[in-house]
Short mmCIF file of C-alpha atoms in Angstrom, two decimals:
data_model
loop_
_atom_site.label_atom_id
_atom_site.label_comp_id
_atom_site.label_asym_id
_atom_site.label_seq_id
_atom_site.Cartn_x
_atom_site.Cartn_y
_atom_site.Cartn_z
CA MET P 1 -0.46 -0.27 -0.22
CA SER P 2 2.30 1.91 0.76
CA SER P 3 4.69 1.72 -2.34
CA GLU P 4 1.52 2.48 -4.24
CA ARG P 5 1.11 5.60 -2.58
CA GLY P 6 4.46 5.93 -3.38
CA ARG P 7 4.76 5.71 -6.35
CA ARG P 8 1.77 7.47 -7.15
CA SER P 9 3.44 10.53 -4.96
CA LYS P 10 6.48 10.63 -7.58
CA ARG P 11 4.20 10.65 -10.32
CA VAL P 12 1.92 13.49 -9.08
CA MET P 13 5.64 15.24 -8.03
CA ARG P 14 6.40 14.93 -11.63
CA GLU P 15 3.48 16.44 -13.34
CA GLU P 16 3.89 19.07 -10.93
CA LEU P 17 7.14 19.85 -11.96
CA ARG P 18 6.59 19.81 -15.92
CA SER P 19 3.50 21.67 -15.26
CA ARG P 20 5.28 24.36 -13.66
CA ARG P 21 8.57 24.19 -16.00
CA ASP P 22 5.50 24.56 -19.61
CA GLU P 23 3.84 27.18 -17.76
CA ASP P 24 7.48 29.34 -17.20
CA TRP P 25 8.00 29.16 -20.33
CA GLU P 26 7.21 31.87 -22.09
CA LEU P 27 6.97 32.39 -25.86
CA PRO P 28 7.82 35.58 -27.45
CA PRO P 29 5.36 37.28 -29.49
CA GLY P 30 5.81 36.19 -32.76
CA THR P 31 6.22 32.26 -32.61
CA VAL P 32 3.30 31.56 -34.31
CA PRO P 33 4.11 32.81 -37.23
CA TYR P 34 7.33 31.82 -36.80
CA PHE P 35 6.12 28.19 -36.73
CA ARG P 36 3.84 28.03 -38.83
CA GLU P 37 6.63 29.60 -41.89
CA ARG P 38 8.71 27.10 -40.41
CA LEU P 39 6.13 24.36 -41.20
CA TYR P 40 5.71 25.35 -44.81
CA ALA P 41 9.24 25.48 -45.35
CA THR P 42 9.63 21.95 -44.03
CA PHE P 43 6.73 20.34 -45.58
CA THR P 44 7.47 22.31 -49.59
CA GLY P 45 11.27 21.46 -48.60
CA LEU P 46 10.17 17.98 -48.72
CA ALA P 47 7.85 17.70 -51.21
CA ILE P 48 10.82 19.24 -53.33
CA VAL P 49 12.95 16.83 -52.27
CA ARG P 50 10.73 14.32 -52.52
CA VAL P 51 9.64 14.96 -56.08
CA VAL P 52 13.36 15.15 -57.40
CA GLU P 53 14.58 11.40 -55.39
CA SER P 54 11.66 9.71 -57.83
CA GLY P 55 12.36 11.61 -61.16
CA THR P 56 13.95 9.16 -63.89
CA HIS P 57 17.64 11.53 -64.04
CA ALA P 58 18.21 13.45 -61.16
CA GLU P 59 20.34 16.23 -61.43
CA PRO P 60 22.63 17.74 -58.60
CA ARG P 61 22.47 21.05 -60.21
CA HIS P 62 18.29 20.88 -60.52
CA ALA P 63 17.43 19.92 -56.89
CA PHE P 64 19.53 22.30 -55.74
CA LEU P 65 18.07 25.38 -58.02
CA ALA P 66 14.67 23.50 -57.13
CA LEU P 67 14.82 23.56 -53.61
CA LEU P 68 16.42 26.94 -53.10
CA MET P 69 14.34 28.61 -55.37
CA GLY P 70 11.34 26.34 -54.28
CA VAL P 71 11.69 26.94 -50.06
CA ILE P 72 12.85 30.56 -50.93
CA GLY P 73 9.10 31.44 -52.64
CA ILE P 74 7.21 29.95 -50.10
CA VAL P 75 8.58 31.99 -47.57
CA VAL P 76 8.89 34.91 -49.87
CA ALA P 77 5.16 34.20 -50.43
CA GLY P 78 4.12 33.29 -46.43
CA THR P 79 5.69 36.88 -45.30
CA LEU P 80 4.16 38.70 -48.27
CA SER P 81 0.60 37.19 -47.19
CA ASP P 82 1.09 38.15 -43.47
CA TYR P 83 2.20 41.60 -44.83
CA ILE P 84 -0.73 42.40 -46.44
CA ALA P 85 -3.14 40.43 -44.71
CA HIS P 86 -2.19 43.04 -41.79
CA LEU P 87 -2.82 46.10 -44.62
CA ILE P 88 -6.19 44.37 -44.99
CA VAL P 89 -7.09 44.24 -41.46
CA HIS P 90 -5.26 47.12 -39.78
CA ARG P 91 -5.51 49.45 -42.91
CA THR P 92 -1.96 50.34 -42.61
CA VAL P 93 1.42 49.09 -43.22
CA ALA P 94 3.59 46.80 -40.89
CA ARG P 95 5.53 48.73 -38.77
CA GLY P 96 8.14 48.03 -35.84
CA SER P 97 7.29 44.94 -33.93
CA GLU P 98 4.86 43.47 -35.87
CA LEU P 99 7.42 44.06 -39.46
CA HIS P 100 9.64 42.59 -37.35
CA ILE P 101 7.67 39.63 -36.70
CA MET P 102 6.62 38.65 -39.88
CA LEU P 103 10.71 39.30 -40.93
CA ARG P 104 11.52 37.20 -38.12
CA ALA P 105 9.20 34.65 -39.08
CA GLY P 106 10.16 34.43 -42.95
CA LEU P 107 14.00 34.63 -42.15
CA GLY P 108 14.16 31.88 -39.49
CA ALA P 109 11.49 29.56 -42.13
CA LEU P 110 14.61 29.65 -44.21
CA TRP P 111 16.91 27.60 -41.95
CA THR P 112 15.00 24.62 -42.83
CA VAL P 113 16.58 24.97 -46.46
CA GLY P 114 20.34 25.09 -44.28
CA LEU P 115 21.49 21.51 -44.16
CA PRO P 116 19.69 20.36 -47.53
CA ILE P 117 21.30 22.53 -50.10
CA ALA P 118 24.19 21.55 -48.19
CA LEU P 119 24.16 17.43 -49.32
CA ILE P 120 22.36 18.23 -52.27
CA GLY P 121 25.52 20.87 -52.43
CA ALA P 122 28.15 18.27 -51.83
CA ALA P 123 26.05 15.63 -54.32
CA TRP P 124 26.81 18.79 -56.92
CA ILE P 125 30.49 19.00 -56.41
CA GLY P 126 31.01 14.97 -56.54
CA TRP P 127 31.73 15.08 -52.77
CA MET P 128 28.31 11.86 -52.17
CA ASP P 129 25.19 10.76 -54.33
CA LEU P 130 22.65 12.45 -55.21
CA HIS P 131 20.09 10.12 -54.04
CA LEU P 132 21.69 9.77 -50.57
CA ALA P 133 21.66 13.50 -50.01
CA LEU P 134 18.09 13.45 -51.66
CA ARG P 135 17.03 10.77 -48.78
CA ILE P 136 19.15 12.01 -46.12
CA SER P 137 17.37 15.22 -46.51
CA SER P 138 14.42 14.16 -46.37
CA TRP P 139 14.46 12.41 -43.60
CA ILE P 140 16.12 15.99 -41.91
CA TYR P 141 12.49 17.21 -43.35
CA ILE P 142 10.65 14.70 -41.85
CA VAL P 143 12.54 14.83 -38.67
CA THR P 144 11.89 18.44 -38.09
CA LEU P 145 8.46 17.95 -38.89
CA ALA P 146 8.17 15.42 -35.95
CA GLY P 147 9.85 17.68 -33.73
CA ILE P 148 7.54 20.65 -34.11
CA GLY P 149 5.23 18.00 -33.75
CA TRP P 150 6.03 16.04 -30.31
CA LEU P 151 6.47 19.96 -29.23
CA ALA P 152 2.94 20.85 -30.17
CA ILE P 153 1.82 17.86 -28.49
CA ARG P 154 4.14 18.45 -24.98
CA ARG P 155 2.86 21.98 -24.28
CA SER P 156 -0.26 20.57 -24.50
CA THR P 157 -2.76 20.46 -21.77
CA LEU P 158 -4.85 17.36 -23.53
CA PRO P 159 -4.08 13.87 -21.44
CA VAL P 160 -2.04 11.22 -22.42
CA LEU P 161 -4.38 9.19 -24.83
CA ALA P 162 -5.41 12.48 -26.03
CA ARG P 163 -1.71 13.75 -27.43
CA ILE P 164 -1.03 10.61 -28.53
CA VAL P 165 -4.24 10.38 -31.30
CA VAL P 166 -3.83 13.78 -31.99
CA LEU P 167 0.02 13.32 -32.55
CA ALA P 168 -1.14 10.74 -35.12
CA GLY P 169 -3.40 12.12 -36.75
CA LEU P 170 -1.05 14.72 -37.26
CA VAL P 171 1.34 12.30 -38.87
CA ALA P 172 -1.50 11.02 -41.34
CA ALA P 173 -1.74 14.62 -41.97
CA GLY P 174 1.94 15.52 -42.91
CA PHE P 175 1.78 12.47 -45.08
CA GLY P 176 -1.42 13.33 -46.67
CA VAL P 177 0.19 16.91 -47.07
CA VAL P 178 2.97 15.61 -48.58
CA ALA P 179 1.17 13.35 -51.35
CA LEU P 180 -0.65 15.88 -52.24
CA GLN P 181 2.82 18.45 -52.54
CA GLN P 182 3.91 15.04 -54.73
CA LEU P 183 0.86 14.26 -57.31
CA ALA P 184 0.84 18.13 -58.13
CA LYS P 185 4.61 18.38 -58.74
CA SER P 186 4.89 15.25 -60.34
CA VAL P 187 1.84 15.88 -62.64
#
C-alpha cells in the first residue's frame, strides 16, 4: 500500500514539475507565425526533395536550384501574405514589432533549407551521391516535422491518450500533405 502511494506521489510530483516548467516557459510574441512559416517551408522542402528523388534522371544542379528556389518562394509568399493581410485587417502597413515578427518568421523558415541544400551542394560538387543526399534530406525534413509536432503535443494540456491520437492525426495529415504536393509537382 505504501509503495503504491509512493508511486502515485512520484507521478504527481513529476506532473507538477512538468506543469510548472511549461508554465514558466513563456513563448515570445510572434511564435505562431514563426512555426507556421517553418512548417510551410519544411513541407515544401520535403515535397521538392521527394519529387526530385523520384525522378528518373535527377541532376544535382536541378535538385539544388529547385529546392533553394522552392523554399525561398514559399517563404517570400508567406511573408508577403502576412504583410498584405495586416494591411487589409489594420488598414495600415506593418511597422515596428509587427514587421519584425513577420520578417523573423520568414527568415527563420529559410533555415529549414540549410542542411539539405548543403548535402545537395556536396552531391553537386561530387562529394557524395545525389540520391543519398536527397534521402538524408528527406529524413531531415521528416525529423523536423516530427520535432515540431512533438513540441506541439508536449506543450498541450491534453491527456496522454488524446496527445497520442492528436500526434497520430498530425503524422497522417503530414503524409497526406506530402502526397498531395508530390502529386501536384509530378503532374
